[in-house]
Coordinates of C-alpha atoms in Angstrom, one line a residue:
Chain A
M11 CA -37.2 -39.9 31.4
R12 CA -40.3 -40.7 32.5
R13 CA -39.6 -43.8 33.8
R14 CA -41.6 -44.8 36.5
A15 CA -40.7 -47.4 39.0
V16 CA -42.2 -50.7 39.2
P17 CA -43.0 -51.9 43.2
K18 CA -41.1 -54.2 44.3
A19 CA -43.5 -57.5 45.3
N20 CA -46.8 -55.3 46.4
S21 CA -45.0 -55.3 49.5
T22 CA -46.9 -51.5 50.2
A23 CA -50.2 -52.1 49.2
V24 CA -52.1 -48.8 49.9
R25 CA -51.2 -48.3 53.6
S26 CA -54.8 -48.0 55.8
T27 CA -56.0 -44.7 56.3
E28 CA -57.9 -45.1 59.3
G29 CA -56.0 -46.3 63.0
S30 CA -52.1 -45.0 63.6
P31 CA -51.1 -42.3 61.9
V32 CA -50.9 -42.5 58.7
S33 CA -47.9 -40.1 57.2
F34 CA -49.0 -37.0 54.6
L35 CA -46.5 -36.8 52.3
A36 CA -44.5 -40.7 52.0
I37 CA -41.2 -40.7 50.4
D38 CA -40.5 -45.1 50.3
N39 CA -36.9 -45.6 49.0
V40 CA -36.5 -42.9 46.1
S41 CA -33.6 -42.6 43.8
F42 CA -33.4 -39.9 41.2
T43 CA -30.7 -39.9 38.1
Y44 CA -30.8 -36.9 35.3
P45 CA -29.4 -39.0 32.0
L46 CA -25.8 -39.8 32.5
W47 CA -24.9 -37.8 35.6
P48 CA -24.3 -40.1 38.7
P49 CA -27.5 -40.9 40.8
V50 CA -28.1 -36.9 42.7
V51 CA -30.8 -38.8 45.2
R52 CA -30.4 -42.5 46.5
A53 CA -32.6 -44.4 48.2
V54 CA -33.9 -41.9 50.6
D55 CA -36.8 -42.3 53.5
W56 CA -38.9 -39.3 54.7
D57 CA -42.5 -39.3 55.9
I58 CA -44.0 -35.7 57.1
A59 CA -46.6 -36.0 59.0
E60 CA -50.1 -33.9 58.8
G61 CA -49.2 -29.9 59.4
E62 CA -45.4 -30.4 60.2
F63 CA -42.8 -28.3 59.4
H64 CA -39.6 -29.8 58.1
C65 CA -36.5 -28.7 56.9
L66 CA -34.0 -30.3 54.7
V67 CA -30.3 -28.6 54.8
G68 CA -27.6 -30.1 52.7
R69 CA -24.5 -28.6 51.2
S70 CA -25.0 -26.7 47.7
G71 CA -25.1 -30.0 44.6
C72 CA -26.2 -32.5 48.0
G73 CA -29.3 -33.1 46.1
K74 CA -32.0 -31.2 48.5
T75 CA -33.7 -29.4 45.4
T76 CA -33.9 -32.4 43.2
L77 CA -35.7 -34.3 46.2
L78 CA -38.2 -31.3 46.2
K79 CA -38.9 -31.0 42.3
L80 CA -39.7 -35.4 43.3
A81 CA -42.3 -34.6 46.4
A82 CA -43.3 -31.8 43.9
G83 CA -44.4 -33.9 41.2
L84 CA -41.9 -32.2 39.0
L85 CA -39.5 -34.7 38.6
H86 CA -40.6 -38.4 38.8
P87 CA -38.1 -41.2 40.9
D88 CA -36.5 -44.0 38.8
T89 CA -37.0 -46.4 41.7
G90 CA -38.7 -46.0 44.9
S91 CA -42.5 -44.0 45.1
I92 CA -43.7 -41.0 46.5
R93 CA -47.1 -40.9 48.3
L94 CA -49.5 -37.7 49.3
Q95 CA -52.0 -38.6 51.4
G96 CA -51.5 -42.2 50.3
T97 CA -51.7 -41.9 47.1
E98 CA -49.1 -42.2 43.9
L99 CA -47.8 -38.7 43.1
R100 CA -48.0 -38.5 39.6
A101 CA -48.1 -34.5 38.4
P102 CA -48.1 -31.7 40.0
G103 CA -51.8 -30.4 40.9
P104 CA -53.7 -27.5 43.3
Q105 CA -53.3 -29.7 46.1
L106 CA -49.5 -28.8 46.2
G107 CA -47.4 -25.2 46.8
F108 CA -44.3 -24.6 45.8
V109 CA -42.6 -21.5 46.2
F110 CA -38.7 -21.4 43.7
Q111 CA -35.5 -19.8 44.9
S112 CA -36.3 -15.9 43.4
P113 CA -39.2 -15.1 43.1
T114 CA -40.8 -15.5 39.4
L115 CA -43.4 -13.6 38.9
L116 CA -44.7 -12.5 36.2
E117 CA -43.7 -8.9 35.3
W118 CA -46.1 -7.6 33.1
H119 CA -49.0 -9.0 35.4
R120 CA -49.9 -6.5 38.4
V121 CA -49.3 -7.9 42.4
I122 CA -52.8 -8.4 42.7
D123 CA -53.0 -10.6 39.0
N124 CA -49.5 -12.5 40.2
V125 CA -51.4 -13.7 43.2
L126 CA -54.1 -14.9 41.6
L127 CA -52.4 -16.4 38.6
P128 CA -52.9 -20.4 39.9
V129 CA -56.8 -19.5 40.2
S130 CA -56.7 -17.3 36.9
L131 CA -55.0 -20.9 34.8
Q132 CA -58.1 -22.5 36.0
H133 CA -60.9 -19.8 36.0
P134 CA -61.5 -16.1 35.7
P135 CA -61.3 -15.5 39.2
T136 CA -64.4 -14.6 41.1
P137 CA -65.1 -12.0 43.5
L138 CA -65.1 -14.3 46.4
E139 CA -60.8 -15.4 44.9
I140 CA -60.1 -11.9 44.4
G141 CA -60.7 -11.2 48.2
K142 CA -58.6 -13.7 49.5
A143 CA -56.3 -12.9 47.6
E144 CA -56.0 -8.9 49.0
Q145 CA -56.6 -11.2 52.2
L146 CA -53.9 -12.9 51.5
L147 CA -51.9 -9.5 50.8
T148 CA -53.2 -7.7 53.8
L149 CA -51.5 -10.4 56.0
L150 CA -48.0 -9.9 54.5
G151 CA -48.0 -6.5 54.7
L152 CA -48.6 -5.8 50.8
S153 CA -52.9 -4.3 51.1
A154 CA -50.5 -0.9 49.4
H155 CA -49.1 -2.9 46.5
A156 CA -52.0 -4.4 44.8
R157 CA -52.1 -2.7 42.1
H158 CA -48.3 -2.0 41.4
Y159 CA -46.1 -4.1 39.5
P160 CA -43.7 -6.5 40.7
R161 CA -40.5 -4.1 39.0
Q162 CA -41.6 -1.6 41.8
L163 CA -41.7 -3.9 44.8
S164 CA -38.1 -4.6 46.8
G165 CA -37.0 -8.1 46.8
G166 CA -38.2 -9.3 50.3
Q167 CA -41.6 -8.1 49.2
Q168 CA -41.2 -10.0 46.1
S169 CA -40.9 -12.9 47.9
R170 CA -44.0 -12.8 50.1
V171 CA -46.2 -12.0 46.5
A172 CA -44.6 -15.0 45.8
L173 CA -45.7 -17.2 49.2
A174 CA -49.2 -15.6 48.5
R175 CA -49.1 -17.2 45.2
A176 CA -47.9 -20.2 46.3
L177 CA -50.9 -20.0 49.2
I178 CA -53.9 -18.8 47.1
L179 CA -55.3 -22.8 46.3
E180 CA -54.4 -23.4 49.6
P181 CA -52.4 -26.1 49.3
A182 CA -51.8 -29.1 51.9
L183 CA -48.4 -29.3 50.9
L184 CA -45.9 -26.0 50.7
L185 CA -42.6 -27.1 49.4
L186 CA -40.2 -24.1 49.5
D187 CA -36.6 -24.3 47.7
E188 CA -34.5 -21.5 49.6
P189 CA -37.3 -18.9 49.1
F190 CA -35.2 -16.1 51.2
A191 CA -31.7 -17.2 50.1
A192 CA -31.2 -13.7 48.5
L193 CA -32.4 -11.4 51.2
D194 CA -30.6 -9.8 53.5
A195 CA -31.0 -10.7 57.8
I196 CA -34.1 -8.8 59.1
T197 CA -36.4 -8.7 56.1
R198 CA -35.7 -12.6 56.0
G199 CA -35.9 -13.0 59.9
E200 CA -39.3 -11.2 59.5
L201 CA -40.7 -13.5 56.3
Q202 CA -39.5 -16.6 58.1
D203 CA -42.2 -14.9 61.1
D204 CA -44.9 -14.7 58.7
L205 CA -44.6 -17.9 57.2
L206 CA -44.6 -20.1 60.4
Q207 CA -48.0 -18.0 61.2
M208 CA -49.4 -18.5 57.6
C209 CA -48.7 -22.5 58.2
S210 CA -49.5 -22.9 61.6
L211 CA -53.0 -21.1 60.8
R212 CA -54.2 -23.1 57.9
R213 CA -52.0 -26.6 59.6
T214 CA -50.2 -26.5 56.1
T215 CA -47.6 -29.2 55.9
V216 CA -44.3 -28.2 54.7
M217 CA -40.8 -29.1 53.4
F218 CA -38.2 -26.4 53.3
V219 CA -35.1 -26.6 51.8
T220 CA -32.4 -24.1 52.8
H221 CA -28.5 -24.3 53.6
D222 CA -28.6 -21.8 56.4
I223 CA -28.6 -23.6 59.8
A224 CA -30.4 -21.2 61.6
E225 CA -33.1 -20.8 59.6
A226 CA -33.8 -24.9 59.2
V227 CA -33.5 -24.6 63.5
Y228 CA -35.8 -21.4 63.4
L229 CA -38.6 -22.9 61.1
G230 CA -37.9 -26.8 61.5
D231 CA -39.6 -29.3 63.6
R232 CA -37.5 -31.4 61.9
V233 CA -34.9 -31.9 60.3
A234 CA -33.3 -34.1 57.2
V235 CA -29.7 -33.5 56.9
M236 CA -28.8 -34.4 53.2
D237 CA -25.3 -35.0 52.1
R238 CA -24.3 -37.2 48.5
G239 CA -27.9 -37.6 47.5
R240 CA -28.8 -39.5 51.2
I241 CA -30.5 -38.1 54.0
V242 CA -27.8 -38.9 56.6
R243 CA -29.4 -37.5 59.6
D244 CA -33.1 -37.0 61.5
I245 CA -32.8 -34.3 64.0
T246 CA -35.8 -33.3 66.1
I247 CA -35.6 -29.7 67.0
G248 CA -36.8 -29.1 70.7
V249 CA -37.2 -25.6 70.6
G250 CA -40.6 -24.8 72.1
K251 CA -43.3 -23.3 69.5
P252 CA -44.5 -20.4 68.3
R253 CA -41.2 -19.5 68.0
T254 CA -39.7 -15.8 68.3
P255 CA -37.5 -13.8 67.5
A256 CA -35.9 -13.6 71.2
M257 CA -35.5 -17.5 70.8
R258 CA -32.7 -16.5 68.1
Y259 CA -30.8 -16.3 71.0
G260 CA -31.8 -18.7 73.6
A261 CA -29.2 -21.0 75.0
A262 CA -31.4 -24.4 73.6
F263 CA -32.0 -23.1 69.7
N264 CA -28.2 -22.5 69.8
S265 CA -27.2 -26.2 71.4
H266 CA -29.4 -27.2 68.2
C267 CA -28.1 -25.1 66.0
A268 CA -24.3 -26.6 67.0
Q269 CA -25.8 -30.2 66.4
L270 CA -27.2 -29.5 63.3
R271 CA -23.5 -27.6 62.6
E272 CA -21.9 -30.9 63.5
A273 CA -24.4 -33.3 62.1
M274 CA -23.8 -31.5 58.2
D275 CA -19.5 -31.7 58.6
M276 CA -19.6 -35.2 59.9
A277 CA -21.9 -35.5 56.6
S278 CA -19.2 -34.4 55.0
A279 CA -16.5 -35.6 56.3
Chain B
M4 CA -24.5 21.8 31.8
K5 CA -27.4 19.1 31.9
L6 CA -27.9 17.1 28.4
T7 CA -31.6 17.2 28.9
R8 CA -33.8 15.4 25.6
T9 CA -34.4 19.1 24.6
R10 CA -31.5 20.6 24.4
M11 CA -30.5 17.2 22.7
R12 CA -32.8 17.6 20.2
V13 CA -32.4 20.9 19.6
G14 CA -28.6 20.6 19.3
S15 CA -29.6 17.6 17.3
F16 CA -31.6 20.6 14.7
A17 CA -29.0 23.1 15.0
L18 CA -26.5 20.8 12.9
L19 CA -28.7 19.7 10.7
L20 CA -28.8 24.1 9.8
I21 CA -25.1 24.4 9.9
L22 CA -24.6 21.7 7.7
L23 CA -26.7 22.7 5.4
T24 CA -25.6 26.0 5.4
L25 CA -22.3 24.4 4.6
W26 CA -23.5 22.8 1.5
E27 CA -25.3 25.9 0.0
L28 CA -21.9 27.6 0.8
A29 CA -19.3 25.2 -1.0
V30 CA -22.0 24.6 -3.3
H31 CA -21.8 28.5 -4.9
A32 CA -18.5 29.1 -3.2
A33 CA -17.3 25.7 -5.6
G34 CA -19.5 26.1 -8.5
I35 CA -20.1 22.1 -8.9
S36 CA -22.7 21.6 -11.2
A37 CA -26.5 20.8 -10.0
L38 CA -26.0 17.9 -11.8
V39 CA -23.0 16.0 -9.3
L40 CA -24.2 17.9 -6.4
P41 CA -27.4 20.6 -6.4
A42 CA -27.5 23.0 -3.5
P43 CA -30.1 22.0 -0.2
S44 CA -31.7 25.4 -2.4
A45 CA -32.1 23.7 -5.0
V46 CA -33.0 20.2 -3.7
A47 CA -36.1 22.1 -1.6
H48 CA -37.4 23.6 -4.2
S49 CA -37.7 20.5 -6.6
L50 CA -39.4 18.9 -3.4
W51 CA -41.7 21.7 -3.1
M52 CA -42.7 21.4 -6.8
G53 CA -42.9 17.3 -6.8
L54 CA -45.3 17.8 -3.5
S55 CA -47.5 21.0 -5.2
T56 CA -47.8 19.7 -8.6
G57 CA -48.7 16.3 -6.9
Y58 CA -46.4 14.6 -9.0
L59 CA -44.3 12.9 -6.1
W60 CA -47.6 11.6 -4.1
P61 CA -48.5 8.6 -6.7
H62 CA -44.9 7.8 -6.4
I63 CA -45.1 8.1 -2.2
L64 CA -48.6 6.3 -2.0
A65 CA -47.1 3.1 -4.3
T66 CA -44.5 2.7 -2.3
S67 CA -46.0 2.9 1.1
L68 CA -48.9 0.4 -0.3
E69 CA -45.9 -2.3 -1.6
L70 CA -44.3 -1.0 2.4
L71 CA -47.2 -2.4 4.7
L72 CA -48.2 -5.0 2.4
G73 CA -45.1 -6.4 2.8
L74 CA -44.1 -5.1 5.6
S75 CA -48.0 -7.2 7.2
V76 CA -47.3 -10.5 4.9
G77 CA -43.8 -11.0 6.1
C78 CA -44.1 -10.4 9.6
A79 CA -47.3 -12.6 9.6
I80 CA -45.5 -15.7 7.8
G81 CA -42.2 -14.3 9.8
F82 CA -44.5 -14.7 13.6
A83 CA -46.3 -17.8 12.5
S84 CA -43.4 -19.6 11.1
G85 CA -41.3 -18.2 14.7
L86 CA -43.9 -19.5 16.4
A87 CA -43.9 -22.8 14.8
M88 CA -40.1 -23.4 15.0
A89 CA -40.3 -22.4 19.2
E90 CA -43.4 -24.6 19.7
S91 CA -41.7 -27.8 17.8
K92 CA -38.0 -28.9 17.9
L93 CA -39.4 -31.1 14.6
L94 CA -40.2 -28.8 12.3
Q95 CA -37.1 -26.4 13.5
G96 CA -34.8 -29.4 12.8
L97 CA -36.5 -29.6 9.6
L98 CA -37.2 -26.1 7.9
K99 CA -33.6 -24.7 9.5
P100 CA -31.3 -24.9 6.7
Y101 CA -33.8 -23.7 3.7
I102 CA -35.1 -21.1 5.5
I103 CA -31.0 -20.4 6.1
V104 CA -30.2 -21.1 2.5
S105 CA -33.6 -18.9 1.8
Q106 CA -32.5 -15.8 3.5
V107 CA -28.0 -16.4 2.4
I108 CA -29.2 -15.5 -0.9
P109 CA -29.2 -11.8 -1.4
K110 CA -33.2 -11.4 -2.1
L111 CA -32.1 -8.6 -4.8
A112 CA -30.7 -11.5 -6.8
L113 CA -33.9 -13.4 -7.0
M114 CA -36.0 -9.6 -8.2
P115 CA -35.0 -11.3 -12.2
L116 CA -37.3 -14.2 -10.9
F117 CA -39.8 -12.7 -9.1
I118 CA -40.7 -9.8 -12.4
V119 CA -40.7 -13.2 -14.3
W120 CA -43.4 -15.1 -11.7
F121 CA -45.0 -12.3 -10.4
G122 CA -44.6 -9.7 -13.7
F123 CA -43.3 -6.4 -13.4
G124 CA -44.9 -3.9 -10.8
M125 CA -45.9 -3.6 -7.5
T126 CA -46.5 -7.3 -6.6
S127 CA -42.9 -8.5 -7.7
T128 CA -42.0 -5.6 -5.2
V129 CA -44.3 -6.7 -2.6
V130 CA -42.5 -10.3 -2.4
I131 CA -39.9 -9.0 -2.1
T132 CA -39.9 -6.8 1.0
A133 CA -41.9 -9.2 2.8
L134 CA -39.0 -11.6 2.0
I135 CA -37.1 -8.9 3.5
C136 CA -39.5 -8.4 6.4
F137 CA -39.5 -12.1 7.7
F138 CA -36.3 -13.1 9.0
P139 CA -35.7 -11.0 12.0
L140 CA -39.2 -11.5 12.8
M141 CA -38.9 -15.3 13.1
E142 CA -35.3 -15.2 13.8
N143 CA -37.0 -12.8 17.2
T144 CA -39.7 -14.8 17.7
V145 CA -37.7 -18.2 17.6
T146 CA -34.9 -16.9 20.0
S147 CA -37.6 -14.8 23.0
L148 CA -39.8 -17.9 23.0
Q149 CA -37.2 -20.6 23.8
Q150 CA -35.2 -17.9 26.0
V151 CA -38.4 -17.7 29.3
D152 CA -36.9 -18.6 32.3
P153 CA -36.5 -22.3 32.9
Q154 CA -38.2 -21.7 36.6
R155 CA -41.3 -19.9 35.0
L156 CA -41.6 -22.7 33.0
E157 CA -41.5 -24.9 36.4
L158 CA -43.9 -22.6 37.8
F159 CA -46.2 -23.1 35.3
R160 CA -46.1 -27.2 34.9
M161 CA -46.2 -26.5 38.5
L162 CA -49.8 -25.1 38.4
G163 CA -51.1 -27.5 36.0
A164 CA -50.8 -24.9 32.9
T165 CA -51.6 -26.4 29.6
R166 CA -49.8 -26.0 26.6
R167 CA -51.8 -23.8 25.1
Q168 CA -52.1 -21.4 28.5
T169 CA -48.0 -21.9 28.5
L170 CA -47.7 -20.4 25.1
L171 CA -50.0 -17.1 25.8
R172 CA -49.5 -16.8 29.5
L173 CA -46.3 -17.3 29.4
K174 CA -44.0 -17.5 26.7
L175 CA -45.3 -15.1 24.2
P176 CA -45.9 -11.9 27.3
A177 CA -42.8 -12.4 27.9
G178 CA -41.0 -13.2 25.1
L179 CA -43.1 -10.0 23.7
P180 CA -40.0 -7.6 24.1
G181 CA -37.8 -9.0 22.2
I182 CA -40.3 -10.3 19.3
L183 CA -41.0 -6.0 18.7
A184 CA -37.3 -5.9 18.7
G185 CA -37.6 -7.8 15.8
L186 CA -40.1 -5.6 14.4
R187 CA -38.4 -2.5 14.3
V188 CA -35.6 -4.7 12.5
A189 CA -38.2 -5.8 10.3
V190 CA -39.5 -2.1 9.4
V191 CA -36.5 -0.4 9.1
L192 CA -35.2 -3.3 6.5
A193 CA -38.7 -3.4 4.8
L194 CA -38.1 0.2 3.4
V195 CA -35.2 -0.8 2.0
G196 CA -36.7 -3.7 0.6
A197 CA -39.3 -1.7 -1.1
V198 CA -37.2 0.6 -2.2
V199 CA -34.6 -1.3 -3.9
G200 CA -37.0 -3.7 -5.4
E201 CA -38.4 -1.1 -7.8
F202 CA -35.5 -0.6 -9.2
I203 CA -35.6 -3.0 -10.9
G204 CA -39.1 -4.3 -10.4
A205 CA -41.6 -1.5 -11.3
S206 CA -42.2 1.6 -12.8
K207 CA -43.9 3.6 -10.2
G208 CA -42.7 4.5 -6.7
L209 CA -39.8 6.3 -5.1
G210 CA -37.3 3.5 -6.1
A211 CA -38.5 3.7 -9.8
L212 CA -38.0 7.1 -9.5
I213 CA -34.8 7.8 -8.3
I214 CA -33.7 5.7 -11.4
A215 CA -36.1 7.8 -13.4
S216 CA -34.2 11.1 -12.2
Q217 CA -31.0 9.3 -13.2
G218 CA -31.8 8.7 -16.3
M219 CA -33.3 12.5 -16.7
M220 CA -30.7 13.7 -15.0
D221 CA -32.8 15.8 -12.8
T222 CA -30.2 15.3 -9.5
P223 CA -32.5 17.1 -7.6
L224 CA -35.7 15.5 -7.9
M225 CA -33.1 12.8 -6.4
F226 CA -32.1 14.0 -3.8
A227 CA -35.6 15.4 -3.4
V228 CA -36.9 11.6 -3.5
L229 CA -34.1 10.2 -1.0
V230 CA -35.7 13.3 1.5
V231 CA -39.3 12.2 1.2
I232 CA -38.1 8.1 1.6
A233 CA -36.1 9.4 4.9
V234 CA -39.2 11.2 6.2
L235 CA -41.4 8.2 5.1
G236 CA -38.2 6.0 7.3
L237 CA -38.5 8.2 10.4
A238 CA -42.0 7.9 10.7
L239 CA -42.6 4.5 10.2
Y240 CA -40.1 4.0 12.9
Q241 CA -41.2 6.6 15.4
V242 CA -44.8 4.7 14.8
T243 CA -43.3 1.7 15.2
L244 CA -41.6 3.0 18.5
S245 CA -45.0 4.2 19.9
F246 CA -47.2 0.7 19.0
E247 CA -44.0 -0.8 21.5
K248 CA -44.2 1.5 23.9
W249 CA -48.1 1.3 23.5
L250 CA -47.7 -2.6 23.9
L251 CA -45.1 -2.7 26.5
K252 CA -46.5 -0.9 28.7
P253 CA -47.7 -3.1 31.2
Y254 CA -43.7 -3.9 31.6
T255 CA -42.1 0.0 31.7
Q256 CA -45.4 1.8 33.0
T257 CA -44.9 2.9 37.3
P258 CA -48.6 3.8 38.3

């Protein structure tokens, strides 16, 4: 399964890290096929600059989750390469934060221990790190729930814990796979604002997969539209930053939504 | 009327009293011989005599010892082999057919062989008890460890967890409820194994006593021994439940 791509010629030797802004995450001509299935990701090129928030939209089954897993190093491309800060990505690691579709909390651990899981797998958490986890929970409005178990929390609160867990190691790159899809509109809005705030605070680079057009426009600096394994459109979102809930009803926001919708319709036509 | 736990218990106990009274009355009214069906009072008398004279105690002790030894050995081996098979597809492929064959052969059919191998007495019974407990624990361990949510496994991969960490910190805790359900089944089967093993292979123990009481045509004693076995089984099951509850505290409690 773990086929590694052989770079064609040596055209893309390590890019210079000085001078022109080097992309933080560089996806270069990446294809991926699960055994015995048609290709899921086909010749995708995509660059994310440091500190940018990119959204990846597309219909179910278009390959967006697979692309995200490739970017995380959970899967390895058949051809092409994925480079993080100029070095080829070989395996997942602490420089990456990943949030799954469901919160995937460990139900036998308290909330605080769930947040500290990435730390405790490396070494017993220090008081400093515990303090950091508590601070994260406070930022996400969960300070009262630190000693509770996940089952005592609502769906939105569980998603927040999963977010805190992904942020505890202060990853440079955060990858999210439809993390808020199962939440109601109001909770989802709150979590979107929390996410934007946390990421701009740390200048985290983000790749966010969603099938929700309004969510993509609200969160993203740039949106990639994916269809049948290819990225078919690249839309820059020109809505002011920081985003505020009121913007959701503005003309600029809605015209971007319409544009994105049109791009998705054209793609699947 | 609301069905509370206490009410259910009281009702359950009342039903027992009613049944015992009916039984007692029926035996006297119909004049059934104590050899066929002794009255509850006769059984109680026999039980009291057995306990107070100390006649029953060595047998209870022997059966309990076989039960605990067989249970621990069977569960330990069952858990270990379940773990090994869940972690290694190769082992699973190699061993599974043999284990299934060993389980479809009625264990009791092996008892005469065990008597030849291990002699008449405790060892044979312990072996058969262990053999019976082994299977539910192994099956549940394999299934529980392999049914861990794939997203959680990916999470652990994402966090760079080692194989050992994934086993100890994800698979075992996630599979614990299933493994303990296997233990509950094993405990119940262990008592069956010990008693039935004693039917054939022992001169001491509650199973051997049932056979002896049949030979002596002492049916009240037979019933008394059945009562003791039932109490022993209930006690062991309750202990297992408490153990399970204690282990699963983080999964259920609401602080």
